[in-house]
mmCIF file of C-alpha atoms in Angstrom:
data_model
loop_
_atom_site.group_PDB
_atom_site.id
_atom_site.type_symbol
_atom_site.label_atom_id
_atom_site.label_comp_id
_atom_site.label_asym_id
_atom_site.label_seq_id
_atom_site.Cartn_x
_atom_site.Cartn_y
_atom_site.Cartn_z
ATOM 1 C CA GLU A 430 4.474 15.310 -11.622
ATOM 2 C CA ASP A 431 3.354 13.499 -8.299
ATOM 3 C CA GLN A 432 6.191 12.026 -6.643
ATOM 4 C CA VAL A 433 7.299 10.202 -3.550
ATOM 5 C CA THR A 434 11.502 8.843 -2.555
ATOM 6 C CA GLN A 435 12.469 7.175 -0.100
ATOM 7 C CA SER A 436 15.672 6.778 1.102
ATOM 8 C CA PRO A 437 18.101 4.744 1.991
ATOM 9 C CA GLU A 438 16.799 1.727 0.267
ATOM 10 C CA ALA A 439 17.962 -0.602 3.142
ATOM 11 C CA LEU A 440 18.693 0.283 6.443
ATOM 12 C CA ARG A 441 20.958 -1.798 9.144
ATOM 13 C CA LEU A 442 20.806 -1.138 12.413
ATOM 14 C CA GLN A 443 21.622 -2.541 15.869
ATOM 15 C CA GLU A 444 19.227 -3.346 18.242
ATOM 16 C CA GLY A 445 19.218 -0.562 20.311
ATOM 17 C CA GLU A 446 20.751 1.936 17.709
ATOM 18 C CA SER A 447 18.139 4.503 16.908
ATOM 19 C CA SER A 448 17.836 6.089 13.030
ATOM 20 C CA SER A 449 15.231 7.860 11.018
ATOM 21 C CA LEU A 450 14.159 7.129 7.574
ATOM 22 C CA ASN A 451 13.436 9.997 5.275
ATOM 23 C CA CYS A 452 10.662 9.823 2.552
ATOM 24 C CA SER A 453 10.576 13.683 0.129
ATOM 25 C CA TYR A 454 7.318 14.447 -1.715
ATOM 26 C CA THR A 455 6.048 16.383 -4.770
ATOM 27 C CA VAL A 456 2.397 16.110 -4.883
ATOM 28 C CA SER A 457 0.031 19.239 -5.987
ATOM 29 C CA GLY A 458 -2.722 19.018 -3.343
ATOM 30 C CA LEU A 459 -1.251 17.383 -0.246
ATOM 31 C CA ARG A 460 -4.253 15.709 1.365
ATOM 32 C CA GLY A 461 -2.134 13.737 4.013
ATOM 33 C CA LEU A 462 1.216 11.968 4.147
ATOM 34 C CA PHE A 463 0.740 8.121 5.257
ATOM 35 C CA TRP A 464 3.625 6.147 7.046
ATOM 36 C CA TYR A 465 2.941 2.066 6.259
ATOM 37 C CA ARG A 466 4.709 -0.917 7.649
ATOM 38 C CA GLN A 467 4.892 -3.721 5.603
ATOM 39 C CA ASP A 468 6.027 -7.432 6.510
ATOM 40 C CA PRO A 469 7.248 -9.465 3.036
ATOM 41 C CA GLY A 470 3.835 -11.160 1.974
ATOM 42 C CA LYS A 471 1.397 -9.480 3.916
ATOM 43 C CA GLY A 472 -0.572 -6.139 2.810
ATOM 44 C CA PRO A 473 0.614 -2.818 4.407
ATOM 45 C CA GLU A 474 -0.303 -1.830 8.436
ATOM 46 C CA PHE A 475 -0.875 1.687 8.786
ATOM 47 C CA LEU A 476 1.388 3.765 10.861
ATOM 48 C CA PHE A 477 0.228 7.362 10.838
ATOM 49 C CA THR A 478 -1.275 9.572 8.774
ATOM 50 C CA LEU A 479 0.166 13.578 8.867
ATOM 51 C CA TYR A 480 -1.632 16.345 7.565
ATOM 52 C CA SER A 481 0.247 20.034 7.979
ATOM 53 C CA ALA A 482 4.023 21.212 7.980
ATOM 54 C CA GLY A 483 5.596 20.687 11.822
ATOM 55 C CA GLU A 484 2.682 17.694 13.251
ATOM 56 C CA GLU A 485 4.319 14.946 14.887
ATOM 57 C CA LYS A 486 2.927 11.453 15.582
ATOM 58 C CA GLU A 487 4.423 8.714 18.069
ATOM 59 C CA LYS A 488 3.724 5.087 18.552
ATOM 60 C CA GLU A 489 5.634 3.136 20.435
ATOM 61 C CA ARG A 490 9.361 3.162 19.476
ATOM 62 C CA LEU A 491 8.456 5.748 16.013
ATOM 63 C CA LYS A 492 7.388 8.933 15.572
ATOM 64 C CA ALA A 493 6.607 10.779 12.439
ATOM 65 C CA THR A 494 7.839 14.312 11.744
ATOM 66 C CA LEU A 495 6.677 16.144 8.717
ATOM 67 C CA THR A 496 7.652 19.270 6.727
ATOM 68 C CA LYS A 497 6.685 20.946 3.616
ATOM 69 C CA LYS A 498 9.151 18.651 1.354
ATOM 70 C CA GLU A 499 9.396 15.511 3.688
ATOM 71 C CA SER A 500 8.544 13.335 6.332
ATOM 72 C CA PHE A 501 10.910 11.806 9.011
ATOM 73 C CA LEU A 502 10.292 8.663 10.588
ATOM 74 C CA HIS A 503 12.359 8.206 13.588
ATOM 75 C CA ILE A 504 12.958 4.673 15.250
ATOM 76 C CA THR A 505 14.317 4.824 18.822
ATOM 77 C CA ALA A 506 16.052 1.901 19.884
ATOM 78 C CA PRO A 507 14.660 -0.802 17.522
ATOM 79 C CA LYS A 508 14.026 -4.601 18.223
ATOM 80 C CA PRO A 509 14.173 -7.151 15.720
ATOM 81 C CA GLU A 510 10.705 -7.466 16.144
ATOM 82 C CA ASP A 511 10.637 -3.490 14.361
ATOM 83 C CA SER A 512 12.021 -5.526 11.458
ATOM 84 C CA ALA A 513 9.756 -4.811 7.714
ATOM 85 C CA THR A 514 9.058 -2.467 4.629
ATOM 86 C CA TYR A 515 8.268 0.578 5.489
ATOM 87 C CA LEU A 516 6.038 2.401 3.099
ATOM 88 C CA CYS A 517 5.440 6.361 2.813
ATOM 89 C CA ALA A 518 2.547 7.533 0.623
ATOM 90 C CA VAL A 519 1.045 10.605 0.184
ATOM 91 C CA ARG A 520 -3.036 11.405 -0.867
ATOM 92 C CA ARG A 521 -3.516 13.564 -4.026
ATOM 93 C CA GLY A 522 -6.051 16.464 -3.786
ATOM 94 C CA SER A 523 -8.357 15.409 -6.872
ATOM 95 C CA GLN A 524 -8.156 12.098 -7.096
ATOM 96 C CA GLY A 525 -8.008 10.853 -3.779
ATOM 97 C CA ASN A 526 -5.750 7.969 -4.408
ATOM 98 C CA LEU A 527 -2.339 7.145 -3.047
ATOM 99 C CA ILE A 528 1.006 7.423 -4.496
ATOM 100 C CA PHE A 529 3.670 5.196 -2.855
ATOM 101 C CA GLY A 530 7.266 5.433 -2.045
ATOM 102 C CA LYS A 531 9.334 1.866 -3.012
ATOM 103 C CA GLY A 532 10.065 2.013 1.094
ATOM 104 C CA THR A 533 12.612 1.630 3.445
ATOM 105 C CA LYS A 534 14.057 -2.274 4.034
ATOM 106 C CA LEU A 535 14.568 -2.131 8.084
ATOM 107 C CA SER A 536 16.474 -5.102 9.266
ATOM 108 C CA VAL A 537 17.694 -4.766 13.225
ATOM 109 C CA LYS A 538 19.823 -7.292 13.935
ATOM 110 C CA PRO A 539 19.660 -8.652 17.742
ATOM 111 C CA GLY B 1125 -10.926 -1.717 13.597
ATOM 112 C CA ALA B 1126 -11.588 -1.632 9.807
ATOM 113 C CA VAL B 1127 -10.561 -4.813 8.031
ATOM 114 C CA VAL B 1128 -10.145 -6.127 5.160
ATOM 115 C CA SER B 1129 -10.272 -9.605 3.853
ATOM 116 C CA GLN B 1130 -8.857 -10.806 0.985
ATOM 117 C CA HIS B 1131 -9.146 -14.126 -0.271
ATOM 118 C CA PRO B 1132 -6.824 -16.234 -1.975
ATOM 119 C CA SER B 1133 -3.294 -15.499 -0.174
ATOM 120 C CA ARG B 1134 -1.536 -17.327 -3.072
ATOM 121 C CA VAL B 1135 -3.301 -18.406 -6.251
ATOM 122 C CA ILE B 1136 -0.750 -20.824 -9.008
ATOM 123 C CA CYS B 1137 -2.794 -20.643 -12.273
ATOM 124 C CA LYS B 1138 -2.246 -21.996 -15.504
ATOM 125 C CA SER B 1139 -1.237 -19.671 -18.231
ATOM 126 C CA GLY B 1140 -4.706 -18.930 -20.313
ATOM 127 C CA THR B 1141 -6.951 -19.626 -17.639
ATOM 128 C CA SER B 1142 -8.739 -16.537 -15.177
ATOM 129 C CA VAL B 1143 -8.385 -16.401 -11.965
ATOM 130 C CA LYS B 1144 -10.604 -14.269 -9.069
ATOM 131 C CA ILE B 1145 -9.144 -11.992 -6.437
ATOM 132 C CA GLU B 1146 -11.931 -11.230 -3.457
ATOM 133 C CA CYS B 1147 -11.730 -8.187 -0.860
ATOM 134 C CA ARG B 1148 -14.609 -7.800 1.339
ATOM 135 C CA SER B 1149 -14.701 -5.328 4.309
ATOM 136 C CA LEU B 1150 -15.490 -6.763 7.077
ATOM 137 C CA ASP B 1151 -17.127 -4.582 9.336
ATOM 138 C CA PHE B 1152 -17.688 -2.002 7.587
ATOM 139 C CA GLN B 1153 -19.560 -0.348 4.191
ATOM 140 C CA ALA B 1154 -16.301 0.743 1.581
ATOM 141 C CA THR B 1155 -17.857 2.820 -1.251
ATOM 142 C CA THR B 1156 -14.507 3.267 -2.740
ATOM 143 C CA MET B 1157 -11.746 0.458 -3.435
ATOM 144 C CA PHE B 1158 -8.440 0.503 -4.776
ATOM 145 C CA TRP B 1159 -6.616 -2.443 -6.150
ATOM 146 C CA TYR B 1160 -2.523 -2.520 -6.559
ATOM 147 C CA ARG B 1161 -0.307 -4.278 -8.224
ATOM 148 C CA GLN B 1162 3.173 -4.732 -6.410
ATOM 149 C CA PHE B 1163 6.161 -5.791 -7.782
ATOM 150 C CA PRO B 1164 9.612 -6.867 -6.063
ATOM 151 C CA LYS B 1165 11.509 -4.163 -4.282
ATOM 152 C CA GLN B 1166 9.195 -2.433 -6.223
ATOM 153 C CA SER B 1167 6.186 0.558 -5.215
ATOM 154 C CA LEU B 1168 2.879 -0.424 -4.980
ATOM 155 C CA MET B 1169 1.708 0.650 -8.242
ATOM 156 C CA LEU B 1170 -2.552 1.702 -8.115
ATOM 157 C CA MET B 1171 -3.803 -0.011 -10.883
ATOM 158 C CA ALA B 1172 -7.436 1.183 -10.458
ATOM 159 C CA THR B 1173 -10.253 2.677 -8.393
ATOM 160 C CA SER B 1174 -13.992 1.024 -8.077
ATOM 161 C CA ASN B 1175 -17.096 2.309 -6.963
ATOM 162 C CA GLU B 1176 -19.924 0.344 -5.549
ATOM 163 C CA GLY B 1177 -22.162 0.264 -8.236
ATOM 164 C CA SER B 1178 -20.779 2.202 -11.050
ATOM 165 C CA LYS B 1179 -17.680 1.612 -13.821
ATOM 166 C CA ALA B 1180 -14.033 1.099 -12.335
ATOM 167 C CA THR B 1181 -11.872 3.364 -13.420
ATOM 168 C CA TYR B 1182 -8.275 2.150 -14.737
ATOM 169 C CA GLU B 1183 -5.070 4.273 -14.577
ATOM 170 C CA GLN B 1184 -2.973 4.749 -17.522
ATOM 171 C CA GLY B 1185 -1.830 1.125 -19.021
ATOM 172 C CA VAL B 1186 -4.037 -0.889 -17.457
ATOM 173 C CA GLU B 1187 -5.862 -3.093 -19.506
ATOM 174 C CA LYS B 1188 -9.608 -3.001 -18.660
ATOM 175 C CA ASP B 1189 -10.394 -5.908 -20.776
ATOM 176 C CA LYS B 1190 -8.036 -8.276 -18.791
ATOM 177 C CA PHE B 1191 -8.218 -6.786 -15.393
ATOM 178 C CA LEU B 1192 -11.413 -7.167 -14.951
ATOM 179 C CA ILE B 1193 -13.401 -5.073 -11.622
ATOM 180 C CA ASN B 1194 -16.532 -5.223 -9.817
ATOM 181 C CA HIS B 1195 -17.627 -3.607 -7.058
ATOM 182 C CA ALA B 1196 -21.674 -4.944 -7.120
ATOM 183 C CA SER B 1197 -21.930 -4.538 -3.071
ATOM 184 C CA LEU B 1198 -20.450 -2.375 -0.283
ATOM 185 C CA THR B 1199 -18.585 -4.802 1.056
ATOM 186 C CA LEU B 1200 -17.321 -6.862 -2.158
ATOM 187 C CA SER B 1201 -15.117 -6.081 -5.033
ATOM 188 C CA THR B 1202 -13.568 -8.750 -7.256
ATOM 189 C CA LEU B 1203 -10.644 -8.139 -9.792
ATOM 190 C CA THR B 1204 -10.757 -11.146 -11.861
ATOM 191 C CA VAL B 1205 -7.332 -11.801 -14.239
ATOM 192 C CA THR B 1206 -8.184 -12.854 -17.591
ATOM 193 C CA SER B 1207 -6.657 -15.345 -19.819
ATOM 194 C CA ALA B 1208 -3.475 -14.765 -17.540
ATOM 195 C CA HIS B 1209 0.074 -15.054 -18.425
ATOM 196 C CA PRO B 1210 3.495 -15.741 -17.012
ATOM 197 C CA GLU B 1211 3.981 -11.076 -17.149
ATOM 198 C CA ASP B 1212 0.941 -11.227 -14.679
ATOM 199 C CA SER B 1213 2.441 -12.820 -11.989
ATOM 200 C CA SER B 1214 2.529 -10.584 -9.375
ATOM 201 C CA PHE B 1215 2.095 -9.267 -6.046
ATOM 202 C CA TYR B 1216 -2.355 -7.692 -5.942
ATOM 203 C CA ILE B 1217 -3.346 -5.583 -3.048
ATOM 204 C CA CYS B 1218 -6.911 -4.337 -2.357
ATOM 205 C CA SER B 1219 -7.596 -1.442 -0.123
ATOM 206 C CA ALA B 1220 -10.532 0.408 1.166
ATOM 207 C CA SER B 1221 -11.342 4.311 1.926
ATOM 208 C CA MET B 1222 -11.194 4.748 5.536
ATOM 209 C CA GLY B 1223 -11.957 8.763 4.506
ATOM 210 C CA ARG B 1224 -9.617 11.292 6.590
ATOM 211 C CA ASP B 1225 -8.576 7.719 8.477
ATOM 212 C CA GLY B 1226 -6.904 6.628 5.448
ATOM 213 C CA TYR B 1227 -6.594 3.613 3.873
ATOM 214 C CA THR B 1228 -6.946 -0.297 4.955
ATOM 215 C CA PHE B 1229 -5.837 -2.877 3.056
ATOM 216 C CA GLY B 1230 -5.919 -6.358 2.351
ATOM 217 C CA SER B 1231 -3.394 -9.656 3.253
ATOM 218 C CA GLY B 1232 -2.373 -9.530 -0.651
ATOM 219 C CA THR B 1233 -2.704 -12.203 -3.056
ATOM 220 C CA ARG B 1234 0.321 -13.941 -4.587
ATOM 221 C CA LEU B 1235 -0.391 -14.879 -8.592
ATOM 222 C CA THR B 1236 1.935 -17.299 -9.980
ATOM 223 C CA VAL B 1237 0.911 -18.389 -13.860
ATOM 224 C CA VAL B 1238 3.545 -20.930 -14.785
#
């Protein structure tokens, strides 16, 4: 069964304290792993798409990496405005829809 | 960038009434749209996939007669919750496929049935 598991469920950091979020997945025919940011009461906002093991992408304080079984979202020197829920999703090979994990709720305190 | 406009953002309705949620692609044509439902502290669960001009494909366990989806044009898809009940209260989000570039999401609709 296709599955996406994110950990930790919640993460509290001090401003400037770097850390990583994990997304492990099992899916037949992976056609992309996606990271989104979701603020309360809003729809997900696109961050990254990764397609093959070893691929890395960066955007400001965020860096996403991918292996054959998991992906990491590294946050370097986070700021309070980085507080949000970060969602990981994989695209199924045959259907094209996304399967989401439950997300990691990140809180960054000043 | 590609934008999907979703309305309304919040709606409160009485039990037994119907509610329509609209999603419009503003600067591109969305051949395929996805409708998700999200409960507190839970992941987005796919409800159905709609393709312009054809019937929607519903996920297992989703009542097609209760959640009516119409994708009559390349820029508009609608979800109608018919005969709503309190258990239908949730956060509904639409999404459009951008091909290899991924998906863009609407801002979501908070439905409360009283």
